[in-house]
Coordinates of C-alpha atoms in Angstrom, one line a residue:
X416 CA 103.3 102.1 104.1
X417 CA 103.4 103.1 100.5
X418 CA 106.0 102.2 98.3
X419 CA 107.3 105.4 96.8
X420 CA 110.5 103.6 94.8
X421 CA 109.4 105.1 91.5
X422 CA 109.3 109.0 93.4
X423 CA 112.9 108.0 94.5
X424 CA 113.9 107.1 91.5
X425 CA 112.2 110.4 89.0
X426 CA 114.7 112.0 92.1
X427 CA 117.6 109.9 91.3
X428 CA 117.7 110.1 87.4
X429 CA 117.8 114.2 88.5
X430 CA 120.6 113.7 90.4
X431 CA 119.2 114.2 93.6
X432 CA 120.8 111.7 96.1
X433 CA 118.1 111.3 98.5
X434 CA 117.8 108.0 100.8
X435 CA 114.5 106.1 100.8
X436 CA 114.4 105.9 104.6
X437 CA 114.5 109.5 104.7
X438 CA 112.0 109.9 102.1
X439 CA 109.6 107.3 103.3
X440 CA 109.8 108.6 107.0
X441 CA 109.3 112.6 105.8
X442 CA 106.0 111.4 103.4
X443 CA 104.4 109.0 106.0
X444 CA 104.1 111.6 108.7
X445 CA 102.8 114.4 107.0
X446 CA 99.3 115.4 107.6
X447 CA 98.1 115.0 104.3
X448 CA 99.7 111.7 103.3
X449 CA 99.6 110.0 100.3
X450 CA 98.1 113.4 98.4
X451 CA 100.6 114.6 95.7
X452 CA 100.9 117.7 98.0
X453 CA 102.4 115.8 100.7
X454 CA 104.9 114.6 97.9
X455 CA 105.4 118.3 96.8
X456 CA 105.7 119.5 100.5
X457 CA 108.7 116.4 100.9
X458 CA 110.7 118.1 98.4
X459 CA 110.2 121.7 99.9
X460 CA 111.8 119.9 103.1
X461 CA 114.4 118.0 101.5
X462 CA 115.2 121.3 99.9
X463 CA 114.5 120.6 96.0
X464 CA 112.3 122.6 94.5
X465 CA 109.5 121.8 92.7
X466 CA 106.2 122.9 90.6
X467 CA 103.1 121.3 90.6
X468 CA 100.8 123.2 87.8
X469 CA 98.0 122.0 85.5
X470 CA 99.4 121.9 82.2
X471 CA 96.7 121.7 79.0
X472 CA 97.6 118.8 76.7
X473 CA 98.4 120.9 73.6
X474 CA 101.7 121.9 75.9
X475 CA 102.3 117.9 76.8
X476 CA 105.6 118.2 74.4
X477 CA 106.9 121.4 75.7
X478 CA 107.1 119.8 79.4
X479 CA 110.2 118.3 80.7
X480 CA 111.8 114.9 79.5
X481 CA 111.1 113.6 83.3
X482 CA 107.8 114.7 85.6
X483 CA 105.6 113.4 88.0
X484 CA 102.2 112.9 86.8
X485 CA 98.3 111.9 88.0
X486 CA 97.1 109.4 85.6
X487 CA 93.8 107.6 85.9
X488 CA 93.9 103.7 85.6
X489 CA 90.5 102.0 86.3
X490 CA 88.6 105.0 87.3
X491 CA 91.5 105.3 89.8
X492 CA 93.7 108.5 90.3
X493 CA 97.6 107.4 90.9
X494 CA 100.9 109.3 90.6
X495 CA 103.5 108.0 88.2
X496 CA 107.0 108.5 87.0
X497 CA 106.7 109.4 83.4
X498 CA 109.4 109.7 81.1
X499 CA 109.4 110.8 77.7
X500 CA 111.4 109.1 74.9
X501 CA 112.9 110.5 71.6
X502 CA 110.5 107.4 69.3
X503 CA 107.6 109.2 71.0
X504 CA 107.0 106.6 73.2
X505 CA 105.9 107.6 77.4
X506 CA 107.4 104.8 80.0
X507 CA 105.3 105.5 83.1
X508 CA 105.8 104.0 86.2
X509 CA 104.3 103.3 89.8
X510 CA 104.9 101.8 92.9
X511 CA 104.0 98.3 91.2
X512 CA 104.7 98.1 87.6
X513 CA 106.1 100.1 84.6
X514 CA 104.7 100.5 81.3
X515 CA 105.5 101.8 77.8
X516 CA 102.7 103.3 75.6
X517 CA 102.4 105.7 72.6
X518 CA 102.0 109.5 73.4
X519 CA 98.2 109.3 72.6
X520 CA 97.5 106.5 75.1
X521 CA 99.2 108.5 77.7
X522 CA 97.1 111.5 76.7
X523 CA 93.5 109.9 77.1
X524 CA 95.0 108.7 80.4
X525 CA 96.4 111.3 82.1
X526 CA 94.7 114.3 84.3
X527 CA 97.1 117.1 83.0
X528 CA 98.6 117.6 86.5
X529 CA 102.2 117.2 86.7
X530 CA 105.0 118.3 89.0
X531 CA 108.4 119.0 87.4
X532 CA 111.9 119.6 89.1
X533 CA 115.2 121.3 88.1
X534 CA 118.3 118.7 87.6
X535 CA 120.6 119.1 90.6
X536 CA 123.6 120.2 88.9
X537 CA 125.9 120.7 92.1
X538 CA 127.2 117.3 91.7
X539 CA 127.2 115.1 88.6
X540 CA 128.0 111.9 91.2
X541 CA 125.3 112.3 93.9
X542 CA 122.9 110.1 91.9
X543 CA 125.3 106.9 93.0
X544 CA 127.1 108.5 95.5
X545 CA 124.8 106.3 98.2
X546 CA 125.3 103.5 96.7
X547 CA 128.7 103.9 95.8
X548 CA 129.7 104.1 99.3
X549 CA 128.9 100.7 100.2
X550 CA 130.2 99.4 96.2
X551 CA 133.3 100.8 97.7
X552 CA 133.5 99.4 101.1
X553 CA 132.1 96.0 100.3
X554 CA 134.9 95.4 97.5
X555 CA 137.1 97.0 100.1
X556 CA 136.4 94.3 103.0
X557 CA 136.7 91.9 100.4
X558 CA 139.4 92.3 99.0
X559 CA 140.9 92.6 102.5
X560 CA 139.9 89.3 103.4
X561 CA 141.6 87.4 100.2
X562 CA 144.7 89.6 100.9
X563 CA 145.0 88.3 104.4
X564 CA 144.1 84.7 102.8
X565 CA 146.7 84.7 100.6
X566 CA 149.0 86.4 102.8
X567 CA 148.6 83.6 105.6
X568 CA 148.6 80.6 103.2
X569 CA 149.7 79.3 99.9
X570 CA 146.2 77.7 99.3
X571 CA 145.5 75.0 97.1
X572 CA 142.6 75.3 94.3
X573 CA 139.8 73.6 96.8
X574 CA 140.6 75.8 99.8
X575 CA 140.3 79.2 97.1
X576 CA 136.9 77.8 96.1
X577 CA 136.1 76.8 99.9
X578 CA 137.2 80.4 101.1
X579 CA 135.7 82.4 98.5
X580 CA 132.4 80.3 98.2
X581 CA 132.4 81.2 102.2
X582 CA 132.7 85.1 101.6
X583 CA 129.8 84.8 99.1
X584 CA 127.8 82.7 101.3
X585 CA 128.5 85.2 104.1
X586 CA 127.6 88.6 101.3
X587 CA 124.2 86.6 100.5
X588 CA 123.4 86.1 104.4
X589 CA 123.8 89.7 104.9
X590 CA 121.1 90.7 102.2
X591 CA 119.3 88.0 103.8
X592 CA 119.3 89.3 107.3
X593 CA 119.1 93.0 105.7
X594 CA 115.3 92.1 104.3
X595 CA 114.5 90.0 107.1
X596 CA 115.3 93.4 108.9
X597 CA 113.2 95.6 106.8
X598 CA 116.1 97.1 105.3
X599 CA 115.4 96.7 101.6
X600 CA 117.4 97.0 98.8
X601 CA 115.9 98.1 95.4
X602 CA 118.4 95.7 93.4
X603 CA 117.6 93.2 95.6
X604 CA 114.1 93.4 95.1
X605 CA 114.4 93.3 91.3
X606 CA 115.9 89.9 91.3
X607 CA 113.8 88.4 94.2
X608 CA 110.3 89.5 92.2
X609 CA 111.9 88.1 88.3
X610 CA 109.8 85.1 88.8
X611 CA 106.4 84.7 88.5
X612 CA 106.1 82.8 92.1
X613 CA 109.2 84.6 93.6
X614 CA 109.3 87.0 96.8
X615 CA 112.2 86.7 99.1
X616 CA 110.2 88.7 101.8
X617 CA 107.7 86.5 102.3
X618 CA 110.0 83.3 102.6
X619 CA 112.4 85.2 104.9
X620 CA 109.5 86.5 107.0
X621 CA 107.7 83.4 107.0
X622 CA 107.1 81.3 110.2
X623 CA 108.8 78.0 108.3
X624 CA 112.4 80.2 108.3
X625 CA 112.8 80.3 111.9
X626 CA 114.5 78.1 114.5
X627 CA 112.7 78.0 118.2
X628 CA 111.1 80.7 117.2
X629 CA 113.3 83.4 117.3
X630 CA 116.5 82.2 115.0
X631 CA 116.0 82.8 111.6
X632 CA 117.6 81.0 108.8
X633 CA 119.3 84.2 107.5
X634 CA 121.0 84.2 110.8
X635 CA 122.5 80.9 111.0
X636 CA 123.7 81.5 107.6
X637 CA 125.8 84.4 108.9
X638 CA 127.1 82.9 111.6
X639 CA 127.9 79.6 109.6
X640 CA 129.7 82.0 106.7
X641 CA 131.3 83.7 108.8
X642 CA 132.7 80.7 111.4
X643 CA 134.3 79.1 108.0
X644 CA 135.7 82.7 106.3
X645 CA 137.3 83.4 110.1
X646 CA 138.7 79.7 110.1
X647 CA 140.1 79.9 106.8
X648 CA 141.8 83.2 107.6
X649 CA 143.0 81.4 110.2
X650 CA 145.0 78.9 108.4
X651 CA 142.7 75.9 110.3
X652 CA 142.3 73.1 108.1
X653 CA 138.9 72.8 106.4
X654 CA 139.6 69.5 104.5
X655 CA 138.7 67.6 107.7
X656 CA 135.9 64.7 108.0
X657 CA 134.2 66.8 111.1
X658 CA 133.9 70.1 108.2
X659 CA 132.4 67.3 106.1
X660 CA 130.1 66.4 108.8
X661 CA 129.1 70.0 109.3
X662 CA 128.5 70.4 105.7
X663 CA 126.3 67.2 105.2
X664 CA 124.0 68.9 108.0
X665 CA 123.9 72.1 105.7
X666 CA 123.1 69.8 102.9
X667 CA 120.1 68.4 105.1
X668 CA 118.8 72.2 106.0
X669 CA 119.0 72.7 102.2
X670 CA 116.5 69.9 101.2
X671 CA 114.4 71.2 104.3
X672 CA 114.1 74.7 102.2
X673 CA 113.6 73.6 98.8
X674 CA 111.1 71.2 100.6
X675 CA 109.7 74.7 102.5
X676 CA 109.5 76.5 99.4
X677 CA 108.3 74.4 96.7
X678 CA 105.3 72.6 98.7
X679 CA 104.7 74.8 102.2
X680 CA 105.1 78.2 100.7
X681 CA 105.1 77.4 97.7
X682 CA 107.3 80.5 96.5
X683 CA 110.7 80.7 95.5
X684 CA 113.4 83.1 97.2
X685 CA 116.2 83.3 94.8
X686 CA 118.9 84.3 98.2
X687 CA 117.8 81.2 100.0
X688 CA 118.6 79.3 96.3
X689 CA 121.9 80.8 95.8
X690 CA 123.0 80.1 99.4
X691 CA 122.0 76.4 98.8
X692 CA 124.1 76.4 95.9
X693 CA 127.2 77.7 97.9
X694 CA 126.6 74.9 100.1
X695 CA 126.5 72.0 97.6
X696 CA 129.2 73.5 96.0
X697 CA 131.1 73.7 99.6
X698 CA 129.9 69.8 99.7
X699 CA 131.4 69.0 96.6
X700 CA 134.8 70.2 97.1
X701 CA 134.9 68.5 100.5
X702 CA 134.0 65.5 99.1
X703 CA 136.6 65.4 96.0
X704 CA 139.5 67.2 98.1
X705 CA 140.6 63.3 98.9
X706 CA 140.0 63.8 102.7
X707 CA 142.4 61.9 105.2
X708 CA 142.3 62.8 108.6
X709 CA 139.8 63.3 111.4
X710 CA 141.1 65.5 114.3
X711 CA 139.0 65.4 117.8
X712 CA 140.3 69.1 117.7
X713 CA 138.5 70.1 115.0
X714 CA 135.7 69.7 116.9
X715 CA 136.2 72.3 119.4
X716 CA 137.4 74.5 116.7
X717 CA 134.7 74.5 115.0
X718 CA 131.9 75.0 118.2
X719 CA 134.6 77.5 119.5
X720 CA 133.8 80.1 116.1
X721 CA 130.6 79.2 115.7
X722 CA 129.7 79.8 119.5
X723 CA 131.6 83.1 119.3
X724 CA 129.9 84.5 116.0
X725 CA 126.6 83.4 117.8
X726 CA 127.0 85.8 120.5
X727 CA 128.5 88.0 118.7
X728 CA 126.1 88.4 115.1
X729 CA 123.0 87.7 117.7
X730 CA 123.8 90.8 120.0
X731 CA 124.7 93.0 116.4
X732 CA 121.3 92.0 115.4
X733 CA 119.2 92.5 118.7
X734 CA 120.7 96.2 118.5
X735 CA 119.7 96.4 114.8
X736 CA 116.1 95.3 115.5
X737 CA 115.9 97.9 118.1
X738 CA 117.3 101.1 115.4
X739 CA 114.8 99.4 113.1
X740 CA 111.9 100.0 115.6
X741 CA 113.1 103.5 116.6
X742 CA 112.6 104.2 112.8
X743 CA 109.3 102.7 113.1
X744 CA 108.3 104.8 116.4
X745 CA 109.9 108.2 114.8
X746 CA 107.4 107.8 111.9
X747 CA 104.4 106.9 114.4
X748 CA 105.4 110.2 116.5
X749 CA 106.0 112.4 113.9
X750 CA 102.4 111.0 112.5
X751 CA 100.9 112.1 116.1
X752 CA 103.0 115.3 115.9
X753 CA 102.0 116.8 112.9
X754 CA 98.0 115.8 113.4
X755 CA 96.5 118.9 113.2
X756 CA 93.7 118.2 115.5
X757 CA 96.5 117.3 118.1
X758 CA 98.0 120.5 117.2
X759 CA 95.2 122.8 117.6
X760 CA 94.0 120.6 121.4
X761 CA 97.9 121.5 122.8
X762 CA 97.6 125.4 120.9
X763 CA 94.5 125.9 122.7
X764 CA 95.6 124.6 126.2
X765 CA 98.4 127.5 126.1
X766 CA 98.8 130.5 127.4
X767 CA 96.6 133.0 125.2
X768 CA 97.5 136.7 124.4
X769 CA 95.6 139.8 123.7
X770 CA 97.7 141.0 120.6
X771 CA 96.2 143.9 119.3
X772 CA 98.4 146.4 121.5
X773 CA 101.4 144.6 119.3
X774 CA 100.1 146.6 116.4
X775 CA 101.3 149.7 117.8
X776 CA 105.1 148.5 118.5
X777 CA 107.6 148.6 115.9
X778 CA 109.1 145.5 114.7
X779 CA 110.8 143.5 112.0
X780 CA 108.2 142.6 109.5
X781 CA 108.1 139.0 107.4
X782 CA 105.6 138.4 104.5
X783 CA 102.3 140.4 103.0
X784 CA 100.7 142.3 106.0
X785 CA 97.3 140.6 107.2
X786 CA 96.8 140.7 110.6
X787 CA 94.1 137.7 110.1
X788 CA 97.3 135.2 109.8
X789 CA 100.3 137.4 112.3
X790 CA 102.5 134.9 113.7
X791 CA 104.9 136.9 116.4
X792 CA 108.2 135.7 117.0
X793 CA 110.1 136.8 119.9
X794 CA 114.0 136.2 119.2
X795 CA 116.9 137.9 121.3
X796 CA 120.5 139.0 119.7
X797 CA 122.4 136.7 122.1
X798 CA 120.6 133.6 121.4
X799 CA 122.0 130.4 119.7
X800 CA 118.5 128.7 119.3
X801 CA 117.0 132.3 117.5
X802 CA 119.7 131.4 114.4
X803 CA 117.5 128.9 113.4
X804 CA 114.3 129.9 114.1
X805 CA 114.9 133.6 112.1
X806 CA 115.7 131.1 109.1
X807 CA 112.4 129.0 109.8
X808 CA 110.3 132.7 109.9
X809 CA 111.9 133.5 106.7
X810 CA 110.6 130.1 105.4
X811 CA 107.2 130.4 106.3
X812 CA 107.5 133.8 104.9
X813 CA 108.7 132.9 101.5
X814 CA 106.7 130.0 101.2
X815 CA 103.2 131.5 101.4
X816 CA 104.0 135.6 101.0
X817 CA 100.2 136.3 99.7
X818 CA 99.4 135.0 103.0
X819 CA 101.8 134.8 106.2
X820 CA 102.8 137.5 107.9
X821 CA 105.4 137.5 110.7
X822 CA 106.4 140.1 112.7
X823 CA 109.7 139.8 115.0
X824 CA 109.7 141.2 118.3
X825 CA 113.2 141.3 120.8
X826 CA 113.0 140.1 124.3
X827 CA 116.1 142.0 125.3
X828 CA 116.1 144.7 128.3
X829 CA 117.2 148.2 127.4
X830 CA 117.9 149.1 131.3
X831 CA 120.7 146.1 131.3
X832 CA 123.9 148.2 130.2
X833 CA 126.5 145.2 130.7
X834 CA 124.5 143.5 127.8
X835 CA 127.2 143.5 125.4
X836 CA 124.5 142.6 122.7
X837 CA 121.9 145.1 123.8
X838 CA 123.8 147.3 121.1
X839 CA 123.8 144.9 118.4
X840 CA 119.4 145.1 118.8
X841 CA 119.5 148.7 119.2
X842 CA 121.6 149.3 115.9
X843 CA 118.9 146.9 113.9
X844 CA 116.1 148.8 115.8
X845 CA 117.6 152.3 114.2
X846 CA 118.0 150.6 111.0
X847 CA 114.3 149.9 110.7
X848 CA 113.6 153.4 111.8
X849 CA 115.9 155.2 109.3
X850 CA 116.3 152.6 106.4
X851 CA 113.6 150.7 106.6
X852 CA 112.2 147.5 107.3
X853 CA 114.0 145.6 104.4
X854 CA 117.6 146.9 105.6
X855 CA 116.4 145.5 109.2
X856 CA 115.7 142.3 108.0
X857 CA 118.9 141.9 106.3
X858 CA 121.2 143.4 109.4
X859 CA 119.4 140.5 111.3
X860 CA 119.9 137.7 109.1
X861 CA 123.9 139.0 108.7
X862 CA 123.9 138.8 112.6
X863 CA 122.4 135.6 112.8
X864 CA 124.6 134.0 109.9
X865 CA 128.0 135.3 111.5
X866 CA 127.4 133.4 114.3
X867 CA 126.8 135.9 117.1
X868 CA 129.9 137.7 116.3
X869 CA 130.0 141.0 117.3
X870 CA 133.2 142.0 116.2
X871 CA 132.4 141.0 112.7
X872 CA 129.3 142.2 112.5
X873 CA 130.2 145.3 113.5
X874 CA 132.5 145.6 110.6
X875 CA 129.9 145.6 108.2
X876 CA 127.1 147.9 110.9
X877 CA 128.7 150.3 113.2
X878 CA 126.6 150.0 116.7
X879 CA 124.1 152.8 116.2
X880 CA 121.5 154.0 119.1
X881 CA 118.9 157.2 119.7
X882 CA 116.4 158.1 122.0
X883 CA 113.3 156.4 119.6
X884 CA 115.5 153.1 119.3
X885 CA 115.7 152.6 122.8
X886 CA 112.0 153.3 122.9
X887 CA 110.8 150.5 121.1
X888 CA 113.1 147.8 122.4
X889 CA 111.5 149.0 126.3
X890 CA 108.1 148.4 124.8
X891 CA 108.9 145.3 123.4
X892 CA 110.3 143.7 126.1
X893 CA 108.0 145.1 128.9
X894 CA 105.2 143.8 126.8
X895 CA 107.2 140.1 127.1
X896 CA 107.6 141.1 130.8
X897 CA 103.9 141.4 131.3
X898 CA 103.2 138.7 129.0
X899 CA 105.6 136.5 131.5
X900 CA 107.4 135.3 128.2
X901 CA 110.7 134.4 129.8
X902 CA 112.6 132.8 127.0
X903 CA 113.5 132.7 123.3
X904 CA 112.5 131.9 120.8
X905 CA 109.2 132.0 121.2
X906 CA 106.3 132.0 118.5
X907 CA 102.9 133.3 119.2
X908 CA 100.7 131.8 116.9
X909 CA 97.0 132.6 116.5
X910 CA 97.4 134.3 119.9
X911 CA 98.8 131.2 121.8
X912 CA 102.1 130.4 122.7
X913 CA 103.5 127.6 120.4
X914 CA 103.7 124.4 122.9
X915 CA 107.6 123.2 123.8
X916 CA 106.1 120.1 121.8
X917 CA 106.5 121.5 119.0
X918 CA 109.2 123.3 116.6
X919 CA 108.6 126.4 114.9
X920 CA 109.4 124.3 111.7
X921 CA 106.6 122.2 112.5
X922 CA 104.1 125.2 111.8
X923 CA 104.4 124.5 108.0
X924 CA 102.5 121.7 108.1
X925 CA 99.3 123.7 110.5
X926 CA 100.0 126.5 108.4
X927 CA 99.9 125.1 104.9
X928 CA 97.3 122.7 105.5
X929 CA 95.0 125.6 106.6
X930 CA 95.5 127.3 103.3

């Protein structure tokens, strides 16, 4: 999958708080992934809007401090994060690597496409509001932890270093786990890729960090931390020779993965380091605490929380790897989903309709007329599911006017009197006849955006109804009647019924690639 950190970031510095999961998952699926329109389209979806225009380098210093750009390095077209300083100078950066060059060198480089967004200025904080969140709750759990420490005890000077140097161990374990997971973290990453021969993935993932196969390293850190931070909290004495022993054994898993990465891998993962620090540092103490006694009890103690964080963090993590492949499997399906030639294969295998006579009803009207392009919707008053799929018409509408036309049809019987909504379609019906299709369109969306409420609606339109009103809704629903379209919404669309597999939101994406 691509890396698309510096896209996340040019949405970041414009206060945009958007996750990379969400990001990555939206891109990879789309139909025309990597092209910068799939990148355009991701905002449209993730509701930020964005132009993408050809700009003529004589204009370069009237565009935006921050834009997206296609530059061409080594007779390669890429998109990069530029930024413009105040000396002059453009930083530009891409998945890989960030550079700083004079505005000239930028010039010969770049292809004069760019795609430019507004600041989100609802919210000053959503830039680090993410990430603030867990700031927040990890110095939260922390500082629990030494509360309830200190609370239980009146600890000497080794068993503060012992008990925090076990909360740090257990903090490193987690990022650990978190990469072994796939979960990366963009900090993380920054300090694991400092060295020249430095990746903390690829120790983490490698086959030499495993234990029978299946245990990893990063695991029996956690449940090693977190045995000792539960003991401590406990009030159990560390300062014991069988902790000692325990230790030594850590000690002897250390040298193992210095000996791992400096002559096997031969790459350096700075977590793995600073948990082999924590441990010689644990060693240390338990060596210079003047250690006096050795209890058998200790012993079972010590299997007894490291047996139950076993089960425990290996359970946690089984359920962890399974929401990590889910992840996986929604990007693979919404890959399949939105293939066109997929698409077209289930449109085609649908029922078909002979439209034409649809030309000749009334009906709520979307976008530029052109009856090459007509989507029908067919949408009912009393409908929950219509709410949303009037909004996704509009959408289509709005997002290619010169082109998409939708017209809105109601499936709702005029013979059925005790239809207590059958009034609210015949006053939007004599709306369209006597004000137009404009003041239709908006008496629909106010229906749809108070929820189905009748009463309130009908503060704002007074139920309305004639002869010609009534009219038109017969025609439109006997032509669903005959058409054996039993439910809404429904979408006709290229004169097939849109198949249950797919959303009326997903049309964007057949729609847009068409065009």
């Amino acid at each position: 999958m691509n890396d698309y950190k510096h896209i996340i970031k040019f949405l970041n510095d414009n206060k945009y708080a958007i996750s990379s999961d969400e990001f990555n998952k939206q891109i990879s699926s789309h139909p025309d992934h990597p092209s910068l329109y799939s990148i355009t389209d991701t905002f449209s979806f993730l509701n930020i809007e964005s132009v993408s225009a050809k700009v003529p380098k004589e204009e370069f210093d009237n565009l935006p401090e921050t834009f997206l750009a296609i530059v061409n390095e080594n007779n390669r077209q890429i998109i990069v994060y530029v930024k413009k300083k105040s000396d002059g100078q453009i930083i530009y950066s891409s998945a890989n690597k960030i550079k700083k060059i004079s505005k000239d060198l930028f010039l010969e480089i770049w292809e004069q496409i760019v795609v430019a967004i507004d600041p989100n200025e609802s919210s000053e904080d959503n830039k680090k509001s993410i990430y603030n969140n867990w700031m927040v709750l990890g110095y939260t759990l922390t500082s629990l932890l030494a509360i309830l420490y200190f609370l239980n005890s009146n600890p000497s000077v080794s068993s503060i270093i012992f008990f925090s140097t076990s909360i740090m161990g257990l903090i490193v374990s987690i990022f650990i786990v978190r990469e072994d997971l796939g979960l990366h973290s963009e900090t993380i990453r920054k300090i694991c890729n400092s060295g020249k021969n430095s990746d903390c993935v690829d120790v983490i993932t490698s086959k030499g960090s495993f234990v029978a196969g299946t245990i990893s390293l990063g695991d029996l850190c956690i449940i090693y931390f977190s045995s000792l931070v539960l003991i401590c909290l406990n009030r159990i004495d560390v300062f014991d020779y069988i902790f000692l022993i325990n230790s030594f054994f850590s000690i002897v898993l250390s040298i193992y993965s210095l000996y791992y990465q400096a002559f096997v891998i031969k790459k350096w993962c700075f977590l793995c380091l600073s948990i082999i620090f924590i441990l010689a540092i644990q060693f240390t103490v338990l060596i210079y605490s003047g250690l006096s006694t050795f209890n058998i009890d200790s012993i079972f103690v010590l299997i007894l929380y490291l047996s139950l964080m076993s089960f425990l963090w290996l359970g946690t993590k089984s359920r962890l790897k399974k929401l990590s492949q889910l992840k996986n499997l929604e990007i693979d399906f919404l890959k399949l989903k939105r293939n066109k030639k997929i698409f077209q294969s289930l449109l085609k295998n649908e029922k078909s309709f002979y439209t034409d006579d649809l030309s000749e009803i009334p009906g709520l009207e979307l976008g530029r007329a052109s009856e090459d392009s007509m989507i029908y919707g067919v949408l009912s008053p009393s409908c929950h599911h219509c709410i949303s799929a009037f909004k996704t018409y509009n959408e289509l509408a709005n997002t290619s006017p010169d082109n998409q036309h939708i017209k809105i049809l109601f499936n709702l019987n005029p013979e059925n009197k005790e239809n207590e909504y059958l009034k609210v379609g015949r006053t939007i019906i004599d709306i369209l006849l006597k004000k137009g299709n404009a003041a239709a369109l908006t008496a629909l969306n106010e229906w749809y955006e108070s929820g189905l409420d009748i009463v309130l609606w009908n503060k704002s339109y007074n139920f309305q109804e004639s002869e010609e009103s009534n009219n038109i809704l017969r025609k439109q629903y006997y032509w669903c009647r005959n058409n054996e379209i039993n439910y809404t919404p429904a979408t006709i669309y290229q004169n097939h019924l849109l198949p249950l597999e797919f959303q009326t939101s997903d049309l964007k994406y057949f729609i847009e690639h068409e065009n």
